[in-house]
Coordinates of C-alpha atoms in Angstrom, one line a residue:
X1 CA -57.4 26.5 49.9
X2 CA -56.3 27.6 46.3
X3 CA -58.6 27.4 43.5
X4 CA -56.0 25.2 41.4
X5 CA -56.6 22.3 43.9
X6 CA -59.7 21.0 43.1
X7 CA -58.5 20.9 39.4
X8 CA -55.3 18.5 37.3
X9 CA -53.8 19.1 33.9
X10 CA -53.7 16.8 31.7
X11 CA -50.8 16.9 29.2
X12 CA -49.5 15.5 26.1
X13 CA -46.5 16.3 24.4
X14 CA -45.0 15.8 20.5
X15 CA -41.4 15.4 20.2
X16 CA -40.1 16.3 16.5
X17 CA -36.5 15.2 16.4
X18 CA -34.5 15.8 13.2
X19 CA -32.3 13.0 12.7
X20 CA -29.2 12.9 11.8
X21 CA -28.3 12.1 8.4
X22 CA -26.0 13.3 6.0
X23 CA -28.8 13.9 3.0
X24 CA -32.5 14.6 3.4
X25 CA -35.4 12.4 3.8
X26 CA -36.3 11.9 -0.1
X27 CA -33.8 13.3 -1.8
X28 CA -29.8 13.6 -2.0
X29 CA -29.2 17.1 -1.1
X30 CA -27.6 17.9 2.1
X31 CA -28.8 17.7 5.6
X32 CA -26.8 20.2 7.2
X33 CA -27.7 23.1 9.7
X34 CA -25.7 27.1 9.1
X35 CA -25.1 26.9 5.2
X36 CA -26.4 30.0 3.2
X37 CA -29.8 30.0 2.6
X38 CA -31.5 27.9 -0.4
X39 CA -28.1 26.3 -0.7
X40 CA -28.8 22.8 0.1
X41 CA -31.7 22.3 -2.2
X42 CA -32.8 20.1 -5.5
X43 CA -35.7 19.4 -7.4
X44 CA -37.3 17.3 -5.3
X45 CA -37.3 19.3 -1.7
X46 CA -38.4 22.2 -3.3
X47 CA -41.2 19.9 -4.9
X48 CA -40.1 20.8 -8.4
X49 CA -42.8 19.3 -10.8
X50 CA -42.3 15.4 -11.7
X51 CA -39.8 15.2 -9.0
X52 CA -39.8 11.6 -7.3
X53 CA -39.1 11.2 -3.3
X54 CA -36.5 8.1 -3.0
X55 CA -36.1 7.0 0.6
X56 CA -33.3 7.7 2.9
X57 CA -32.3 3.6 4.9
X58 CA -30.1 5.8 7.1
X59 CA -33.1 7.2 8.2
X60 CA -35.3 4.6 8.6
X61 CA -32.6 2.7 10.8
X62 CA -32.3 5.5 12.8
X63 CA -36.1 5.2 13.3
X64 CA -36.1 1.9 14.6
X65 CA -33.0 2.7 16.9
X66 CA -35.1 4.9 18.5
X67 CA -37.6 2.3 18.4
X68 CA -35.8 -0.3 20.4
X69 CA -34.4 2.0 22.7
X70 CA -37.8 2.9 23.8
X71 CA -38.9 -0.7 23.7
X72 CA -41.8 0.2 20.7
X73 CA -43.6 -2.2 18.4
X74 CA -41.7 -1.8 15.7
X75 CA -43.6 -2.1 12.8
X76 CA -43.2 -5.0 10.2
X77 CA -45.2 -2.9 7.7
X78 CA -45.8 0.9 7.5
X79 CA -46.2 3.5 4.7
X80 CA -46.1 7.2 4.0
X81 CA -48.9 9.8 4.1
X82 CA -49.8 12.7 2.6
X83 CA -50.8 15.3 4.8
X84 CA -52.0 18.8 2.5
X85 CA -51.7 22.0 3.7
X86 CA -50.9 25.6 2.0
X87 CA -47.9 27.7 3.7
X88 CA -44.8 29.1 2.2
X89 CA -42.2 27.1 3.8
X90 CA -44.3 23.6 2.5
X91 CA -42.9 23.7 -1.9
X92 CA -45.0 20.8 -2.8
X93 CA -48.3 22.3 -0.6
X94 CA -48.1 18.9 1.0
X95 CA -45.8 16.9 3.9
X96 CA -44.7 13.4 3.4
X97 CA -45.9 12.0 6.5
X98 CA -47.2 8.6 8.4
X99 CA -50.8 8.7 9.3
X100 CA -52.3 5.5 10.0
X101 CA -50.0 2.9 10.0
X102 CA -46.6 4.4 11.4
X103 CA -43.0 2.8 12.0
X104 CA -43.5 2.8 15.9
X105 CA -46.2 2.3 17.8
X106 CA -46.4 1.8 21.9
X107 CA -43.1 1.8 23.9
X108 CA -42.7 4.0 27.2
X109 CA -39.8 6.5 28.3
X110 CA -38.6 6.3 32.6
X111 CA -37.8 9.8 33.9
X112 CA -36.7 10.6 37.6
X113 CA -38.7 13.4 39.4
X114 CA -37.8 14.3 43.1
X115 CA -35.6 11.2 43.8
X116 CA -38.3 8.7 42.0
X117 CA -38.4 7.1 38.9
X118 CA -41.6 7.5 37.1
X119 CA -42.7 5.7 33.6
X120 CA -44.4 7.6 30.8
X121 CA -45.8 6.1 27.7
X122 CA -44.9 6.9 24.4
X123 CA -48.7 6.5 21.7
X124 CA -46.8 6.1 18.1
X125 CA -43.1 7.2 16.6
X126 CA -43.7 8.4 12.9
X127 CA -41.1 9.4 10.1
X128 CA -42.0 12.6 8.1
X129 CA -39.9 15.5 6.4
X130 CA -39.6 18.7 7.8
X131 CA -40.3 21.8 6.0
X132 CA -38.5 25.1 5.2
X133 CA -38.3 28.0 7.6
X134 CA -39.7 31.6 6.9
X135 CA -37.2 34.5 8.0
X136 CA -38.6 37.5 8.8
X137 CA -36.7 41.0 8.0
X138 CA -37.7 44.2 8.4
X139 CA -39.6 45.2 4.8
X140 CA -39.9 41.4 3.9
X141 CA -39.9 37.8 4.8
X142 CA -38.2 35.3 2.9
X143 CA -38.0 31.4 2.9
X144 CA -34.9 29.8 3.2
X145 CA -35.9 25.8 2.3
X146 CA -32.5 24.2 3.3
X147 CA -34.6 22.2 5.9
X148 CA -37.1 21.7 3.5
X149 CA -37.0 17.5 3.6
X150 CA -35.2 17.4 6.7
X151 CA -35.8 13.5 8.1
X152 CA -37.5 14.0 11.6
X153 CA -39.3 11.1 13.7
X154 CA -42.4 12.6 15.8
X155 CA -42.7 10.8 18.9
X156 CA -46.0 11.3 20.1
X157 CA -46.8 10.8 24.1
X158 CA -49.8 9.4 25.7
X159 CA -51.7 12.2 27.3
X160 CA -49.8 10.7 30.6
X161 CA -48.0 13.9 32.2
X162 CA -50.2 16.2 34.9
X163 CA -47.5 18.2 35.7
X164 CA -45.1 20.8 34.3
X165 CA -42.3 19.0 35.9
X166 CA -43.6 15.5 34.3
X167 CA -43.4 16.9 30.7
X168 CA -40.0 18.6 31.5
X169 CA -38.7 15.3 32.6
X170 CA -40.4 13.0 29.6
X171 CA -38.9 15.6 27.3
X172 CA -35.5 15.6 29.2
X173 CA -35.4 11.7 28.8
X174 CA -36.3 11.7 25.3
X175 CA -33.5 13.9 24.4
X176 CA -31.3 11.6 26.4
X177 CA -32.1 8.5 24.5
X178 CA -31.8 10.4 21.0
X179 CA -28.3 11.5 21.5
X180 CA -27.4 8.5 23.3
X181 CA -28.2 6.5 20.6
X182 CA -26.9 8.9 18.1
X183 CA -30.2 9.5 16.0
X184 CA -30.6 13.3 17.0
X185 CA -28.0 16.0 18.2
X186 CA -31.3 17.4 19.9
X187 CA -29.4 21.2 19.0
X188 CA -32.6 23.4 20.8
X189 CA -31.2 26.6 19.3
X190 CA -30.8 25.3 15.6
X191 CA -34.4 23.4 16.1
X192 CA -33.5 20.1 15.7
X193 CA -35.7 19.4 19.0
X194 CA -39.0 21.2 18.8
X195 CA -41.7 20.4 21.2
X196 CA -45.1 20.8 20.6
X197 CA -47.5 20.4 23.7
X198 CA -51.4 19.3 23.8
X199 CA -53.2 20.4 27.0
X200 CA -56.2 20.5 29.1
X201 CA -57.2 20.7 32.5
X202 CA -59.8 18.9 34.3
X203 CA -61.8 18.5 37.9
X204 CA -60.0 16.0 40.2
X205 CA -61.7 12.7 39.8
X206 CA -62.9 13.6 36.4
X207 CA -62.1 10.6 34.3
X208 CA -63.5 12.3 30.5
X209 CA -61.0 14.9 29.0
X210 CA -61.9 18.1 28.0
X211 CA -61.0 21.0 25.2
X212 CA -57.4 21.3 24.9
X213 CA -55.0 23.7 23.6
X214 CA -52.0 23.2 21.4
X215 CA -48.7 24.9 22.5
X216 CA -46.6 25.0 19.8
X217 CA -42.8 24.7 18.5
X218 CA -41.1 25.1 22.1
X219 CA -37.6 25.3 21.7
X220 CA -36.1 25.1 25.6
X221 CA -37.4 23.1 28.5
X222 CA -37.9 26.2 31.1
X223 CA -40.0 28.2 27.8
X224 CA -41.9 24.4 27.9
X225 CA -42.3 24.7 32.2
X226 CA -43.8 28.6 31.6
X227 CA -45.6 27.9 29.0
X228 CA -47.6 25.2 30.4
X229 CA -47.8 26.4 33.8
X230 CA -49.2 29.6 32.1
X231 CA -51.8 27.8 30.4
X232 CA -53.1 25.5 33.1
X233 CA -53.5 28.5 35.0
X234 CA -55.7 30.3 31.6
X235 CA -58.0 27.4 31.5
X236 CA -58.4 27.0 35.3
X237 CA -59.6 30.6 35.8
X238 CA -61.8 30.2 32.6
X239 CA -63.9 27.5 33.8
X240 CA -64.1 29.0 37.2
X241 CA -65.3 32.1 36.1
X242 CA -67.6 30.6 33.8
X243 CA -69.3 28.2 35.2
X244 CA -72.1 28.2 33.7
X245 CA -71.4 28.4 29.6
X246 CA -70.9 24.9 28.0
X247 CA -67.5 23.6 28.8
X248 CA -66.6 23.5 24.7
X249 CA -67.1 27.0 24.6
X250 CA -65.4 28.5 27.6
X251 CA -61.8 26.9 26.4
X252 CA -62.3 26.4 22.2
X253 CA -59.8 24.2 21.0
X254 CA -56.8 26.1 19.5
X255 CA -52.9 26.4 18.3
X256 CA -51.0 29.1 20.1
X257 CA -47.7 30.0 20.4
X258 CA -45.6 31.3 23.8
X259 CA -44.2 34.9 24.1
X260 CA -41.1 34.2 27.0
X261 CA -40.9 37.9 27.2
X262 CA -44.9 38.3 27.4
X263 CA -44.9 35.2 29.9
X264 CA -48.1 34.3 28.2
X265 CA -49.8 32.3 25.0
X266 CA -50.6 34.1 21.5
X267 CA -53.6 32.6 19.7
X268 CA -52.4 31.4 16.0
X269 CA -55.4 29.8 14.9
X270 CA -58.6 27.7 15.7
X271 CA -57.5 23.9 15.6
X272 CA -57.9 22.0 12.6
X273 CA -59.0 18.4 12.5
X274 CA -57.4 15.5 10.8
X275 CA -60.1 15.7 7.9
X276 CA -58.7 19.4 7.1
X277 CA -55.1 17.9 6.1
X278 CA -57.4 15.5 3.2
X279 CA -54.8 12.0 4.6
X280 CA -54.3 9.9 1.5
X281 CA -51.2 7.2 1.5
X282 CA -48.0 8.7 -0.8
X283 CA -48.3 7.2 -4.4
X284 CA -44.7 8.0 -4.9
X285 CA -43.4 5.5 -2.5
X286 CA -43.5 1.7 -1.6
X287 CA -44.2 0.6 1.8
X288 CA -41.9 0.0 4.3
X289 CA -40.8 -3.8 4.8
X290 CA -39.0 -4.3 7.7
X291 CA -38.5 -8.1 8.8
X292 CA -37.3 -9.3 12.1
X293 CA -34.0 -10.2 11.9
X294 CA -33.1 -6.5 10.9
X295 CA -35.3 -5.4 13.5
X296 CA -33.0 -7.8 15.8
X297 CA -29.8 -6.7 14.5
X298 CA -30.2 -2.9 15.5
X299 CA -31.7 -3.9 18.9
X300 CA -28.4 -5.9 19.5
X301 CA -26.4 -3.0 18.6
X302 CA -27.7 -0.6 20.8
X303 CA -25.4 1.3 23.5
X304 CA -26.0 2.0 27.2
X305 CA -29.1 3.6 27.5
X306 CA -29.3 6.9 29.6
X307 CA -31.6 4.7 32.4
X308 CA -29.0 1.7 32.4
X309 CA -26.5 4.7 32.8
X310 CA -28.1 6.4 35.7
X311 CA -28.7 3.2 37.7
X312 CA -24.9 2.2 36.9
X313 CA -23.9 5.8 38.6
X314 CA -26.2 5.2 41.8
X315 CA -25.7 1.6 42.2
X316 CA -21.7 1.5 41.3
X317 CA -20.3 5.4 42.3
X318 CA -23.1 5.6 45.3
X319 CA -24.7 8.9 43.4
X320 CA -28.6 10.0 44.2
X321 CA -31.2 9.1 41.4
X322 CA -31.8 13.3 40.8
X323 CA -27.8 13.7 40.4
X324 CA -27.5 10.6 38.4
X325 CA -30.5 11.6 36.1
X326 CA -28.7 15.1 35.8
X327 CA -25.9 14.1 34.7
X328 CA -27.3 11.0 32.0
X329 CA -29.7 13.5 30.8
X330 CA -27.1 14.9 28.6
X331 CA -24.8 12.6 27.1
X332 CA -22.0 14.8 26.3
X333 CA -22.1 15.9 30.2
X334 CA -21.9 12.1 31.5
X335 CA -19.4 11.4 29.1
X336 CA -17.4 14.4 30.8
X337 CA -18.4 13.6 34.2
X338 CA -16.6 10.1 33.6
X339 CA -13.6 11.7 31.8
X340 CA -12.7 13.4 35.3
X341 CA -13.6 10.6 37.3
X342 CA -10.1 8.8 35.0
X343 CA -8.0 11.2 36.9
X344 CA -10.0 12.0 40.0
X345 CA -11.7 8.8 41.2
X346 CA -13.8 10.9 43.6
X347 CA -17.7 10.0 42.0
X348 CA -19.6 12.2 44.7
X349 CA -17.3 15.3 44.7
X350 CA -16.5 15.5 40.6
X351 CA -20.4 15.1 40.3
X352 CA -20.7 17.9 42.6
X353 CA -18.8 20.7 40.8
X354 CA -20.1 19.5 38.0
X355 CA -23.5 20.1 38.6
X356 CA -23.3 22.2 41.4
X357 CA -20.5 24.9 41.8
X358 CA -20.1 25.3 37.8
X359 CA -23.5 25.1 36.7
X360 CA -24.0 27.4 39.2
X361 CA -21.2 29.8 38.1
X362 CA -23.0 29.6 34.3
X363 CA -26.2 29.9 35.2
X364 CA -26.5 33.5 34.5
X365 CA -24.0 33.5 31.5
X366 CA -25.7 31.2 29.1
X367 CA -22.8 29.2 29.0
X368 CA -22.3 26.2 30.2
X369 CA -19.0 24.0 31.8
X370 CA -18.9 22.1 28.7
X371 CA -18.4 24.9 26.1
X372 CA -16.5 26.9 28.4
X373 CA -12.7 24.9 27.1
X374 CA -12.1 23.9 31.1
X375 CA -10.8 20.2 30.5
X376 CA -11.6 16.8 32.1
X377 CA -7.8 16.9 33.2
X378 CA -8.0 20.4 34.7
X379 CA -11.3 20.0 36.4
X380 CA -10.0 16.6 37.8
X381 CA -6.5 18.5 38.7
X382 CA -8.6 20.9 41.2
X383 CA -10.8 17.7 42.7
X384 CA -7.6 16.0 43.4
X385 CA -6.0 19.4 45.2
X386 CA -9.2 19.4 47.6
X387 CA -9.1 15.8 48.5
X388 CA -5.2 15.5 48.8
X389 CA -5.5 18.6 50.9
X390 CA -3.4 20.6 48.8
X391 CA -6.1 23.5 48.8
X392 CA -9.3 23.6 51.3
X393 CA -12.8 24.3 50.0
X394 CA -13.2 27.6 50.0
X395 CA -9.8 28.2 48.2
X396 CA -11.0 25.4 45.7
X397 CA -14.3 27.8 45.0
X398 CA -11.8 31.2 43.7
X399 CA -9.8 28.5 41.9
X400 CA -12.7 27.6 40.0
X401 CA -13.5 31.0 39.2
X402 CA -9.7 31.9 38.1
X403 CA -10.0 28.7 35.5
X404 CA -13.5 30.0 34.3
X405 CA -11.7 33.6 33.5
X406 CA -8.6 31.4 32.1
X407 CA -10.2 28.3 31.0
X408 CA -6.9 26.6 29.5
X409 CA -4.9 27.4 32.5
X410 CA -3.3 24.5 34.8
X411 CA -5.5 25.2 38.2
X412 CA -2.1 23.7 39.7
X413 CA -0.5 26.3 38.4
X414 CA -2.9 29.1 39.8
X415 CA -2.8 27.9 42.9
X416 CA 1.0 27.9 43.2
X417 CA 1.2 31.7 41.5
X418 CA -1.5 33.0 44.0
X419 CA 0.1 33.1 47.4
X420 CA -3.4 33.4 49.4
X421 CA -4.2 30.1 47.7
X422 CA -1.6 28.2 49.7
X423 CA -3.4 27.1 52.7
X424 CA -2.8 26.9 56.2
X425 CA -1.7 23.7 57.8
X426 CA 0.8 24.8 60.1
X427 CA -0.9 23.5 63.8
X428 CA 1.2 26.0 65.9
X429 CA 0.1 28.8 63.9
X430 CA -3.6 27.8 63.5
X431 CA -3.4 26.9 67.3
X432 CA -3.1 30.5 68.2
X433 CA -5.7 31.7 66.0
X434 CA -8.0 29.2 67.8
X435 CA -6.6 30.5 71.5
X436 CA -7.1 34.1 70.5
X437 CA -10.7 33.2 69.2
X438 CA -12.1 31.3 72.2
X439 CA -10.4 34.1 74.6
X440 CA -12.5 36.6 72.8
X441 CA -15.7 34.2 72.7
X442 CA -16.6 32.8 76.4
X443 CA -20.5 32.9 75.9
X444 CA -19.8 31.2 72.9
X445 CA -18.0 28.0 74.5
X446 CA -20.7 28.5 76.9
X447 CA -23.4 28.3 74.4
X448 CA -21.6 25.4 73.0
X449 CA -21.3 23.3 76.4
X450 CA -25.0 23.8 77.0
X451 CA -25.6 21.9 73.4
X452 CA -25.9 24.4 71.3
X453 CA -24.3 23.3 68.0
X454 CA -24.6 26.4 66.5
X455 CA -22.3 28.1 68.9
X456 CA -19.6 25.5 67.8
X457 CA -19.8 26.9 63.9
X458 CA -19.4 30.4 64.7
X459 CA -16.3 29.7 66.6
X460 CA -15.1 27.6 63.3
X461 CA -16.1 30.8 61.0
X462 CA -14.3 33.0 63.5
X463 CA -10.8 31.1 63.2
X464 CA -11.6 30.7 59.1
X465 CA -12.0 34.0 59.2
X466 CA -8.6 35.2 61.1
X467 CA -7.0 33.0 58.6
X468 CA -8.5 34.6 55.4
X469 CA -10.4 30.8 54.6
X470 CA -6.7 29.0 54.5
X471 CA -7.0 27.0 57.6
X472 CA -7.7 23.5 57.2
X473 CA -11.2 23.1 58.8
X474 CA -9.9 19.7 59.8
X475 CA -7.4 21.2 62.1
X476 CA -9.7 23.9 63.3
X477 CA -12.1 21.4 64.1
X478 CA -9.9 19.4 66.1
X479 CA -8.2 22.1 67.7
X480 CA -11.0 24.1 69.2
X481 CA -12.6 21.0 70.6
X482 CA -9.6 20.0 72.7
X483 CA -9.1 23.6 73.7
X484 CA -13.1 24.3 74.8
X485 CA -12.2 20.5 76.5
X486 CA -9.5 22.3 78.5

């Protein structure tokens, strides 16, 4: 018995989402991710002195989108915070936040892992702006503030998840429902999605929670799975091999940071408490009204929701809840997925080389079937080849890699330049590949009559292999049964 089963994590997460919007939160300038640095700046997001914030609707719809979609309280009534702390990338030495009284509170988030759907519940959703970011170089460090006043929501979970694999599917459905409803383009790489994580561990049946740490600014889902699998195992050996010291002092309460190539957590500082940040409500701006009939509105106007999606897919197209919550997890992926299924009205099979055969082919490339320029029309041009018969499977599988290495080519066109990819149907010439293969393989049709099934396969892979993979398994099939019947 491992030492890890006697114990459970316990795990929060905070999701900051930049929305968005064309300008910033509080003032005019632009929200928009790649321009030169300290380009898209004014007075008041680089907290120039008697600058005044003036509030962005666009972003407070965009709030409550989220809001609904989630099914949250919205609020009626909530105001801005300030939240003071000293850093370079912060001009004003303070965030405009939501402390107390926030624009979302309650709602919950439904995530598939293994095959079964699983609700998580979501604490509060609050609007704040971002601040700048500090490049480092190699005699200096500057600050670029272009994202200084960025509008983000932070959607704050209950401390629900006890797994890894729960907080990776929370986060994954979050994502879902921001870009479905267009609030976020959840962009990882440029930080527009940053996760911040909160967690302990604890003996089973424990109901108390202990210390926790504070993993922050994850900017990928597998550097979220490491990170947290890393620290659960930290605390775990910690209390175990201090049994003991007092439980506050063998894991203190801290901020660290994940190293991916290290595989393990850097310490950044001893947690603060709320009373550090000195919380006092923004004097620069007016509360935020909200009454119900523009609460009702937005609700009304929401699309399909990623859930409502993946339920359509199983209970319509006949598609598992993990492939179905694969392919909603990313909007621009279902919206492919159903682009193919136009032209190739084949549910099970398009989801399949979608998620299987060229994710597969990526997966080592950082690329991805989406950015790669292989078309809906193309990809449903091959699907249609392998169930018209055109082209067998394994024929389908170096087509798929000659339109990866010519991503704009017609596959119908590859397949009817390449010679080999023209596959054998011909019964007469397949039958005599099947008679030379069972003359050279009696123990096999022995093995075979005695109920071995296993027997039967090899014979298959023996004709498949005479005829180079062009022979219609159909026809083999068919053809060495009647013959071993003989």
């Amino acid at each position: 018995m491992s030492i890890y089963d006697n114990w459970e994590a316990v795990i929060g997460l905070e999701i900051h989402a930049e929305l968005n919007t064309k300008s910033k939160l509080f003032s005019s300038a632009p929200n928009r991710f790649g321009d030169e640095p300290n380009t898209n700046i004014n007075e008041v997001c680089t907290g120039q002195p008697g600058s005044l914030p003036v509030l962005n609707k666009e972003a407070i719809k965009k709030a409550v989108q989220f809001g609904c979609a989630i099914d949250g309280n919205v609020a009626h009534f909530s105001k801005f915070d300030r939240k003071s702390y000293f850093y370079p990338d912060s001009p004003r030495n303070f965030q405009i936040t939501q402390y107390d009284q926030p624009i979302i509170l309650g709602g919950s988030v439904i995530a598939e892992i293994n095959g079964e759907e699983k609700s998580f519940a979501v604490n509060r959703v609050h609007l704040e702006d971002d601040a700048g970011m500090l490049k480092h170089f190699s005699t200096f460090a500057g600050v670029d503030y272009n994202r200084a006043g960025v509008p983000l929501i932070e959607i704050v979970s209950e401390a629900c998840m006890h797994t890894p694999e729960d907080a990776i599917a929370y986060a994954s459905a979050i994502k879902a429902i921001l870009q479905y409803t267009d609030v976020s383009d959840c962009n990882m790489e440029e930080g527009s999605l940053r996760v911040d994580a909160n967690i302990s561990v604890r003996l089973k049946g424990e109901t108390g929670l202990r210390n926790k740490s504070e993993i922050k600014n994850m900017n990928s889902f597998s550097n979220m799975g490491l990170a947290l699998h890393a620290e659960i195992k930290r605390q775990i050996h910690e209390y175990v091999n201090h049994p003991n010291k007092a439980m506050h002092e063998v894991v203190p309460q801290a901020t660290y940071r994940f190293d991916p190539d290290l595989g393990s957590l850097v310490l950044m500082r001893k947690k603060e408490q709320a009373d550090d940040y000195r919380y006092f409500p923004e004097p620069d701006l007016t509360p935020i009204i909200l009454t119900d009939a523009y609460i009702q509105e937005i609700k009304d106007q929401l699309p399909e929701l990623p859930l409502q999606r993946e339920r359509r897919y199983v209970k319509e197209l006949g598609l598992s809840t993990h492939n179905a919550f694969i392919l909603t997890s990313d909007k621009k992926l279902a919206d492919y997925f159903e682009e193919v299924l136009k032209k190739a009205p084949f549910a099970k099979t398009v989801c399949n080389w979608i998620i299987v055969e060229f994710a597969g082919r990526f997966k080592d490339s950082g690329s991805s079937l989406l950015q790669s320029g292989i078309s809906a029309l193309h990809l449903a041009k091959l699907i249609n080849m392998i169930e018209n018969g055109t082209i067998n499977g394994k024929i389908a599988k170096t087509v798929a890699d000659e339109m990866i290495k010519n991503p704009a080519k017609d596959p119908e066109l590859i397949v009817k330049e390449n010679p080999d990819f023209s596959p054998m149907n011909d019964v007469s010439e397949i039958s005599a590949l099947v008679d030379k293969v069972v003359l050279e393989n009696p123990q096999s049709i022995v093995d075979f009559k005695a109920g071995r099934d296993k027997a039967f396969a090899f014979l298959v892979g023996q004709v498949m292999k005479l005829s180079r993979g062009k022979a219609s398994p159909t026809i083999v099939n068919e053809l060495l049964l009647k013959k071993i019947q003989e």
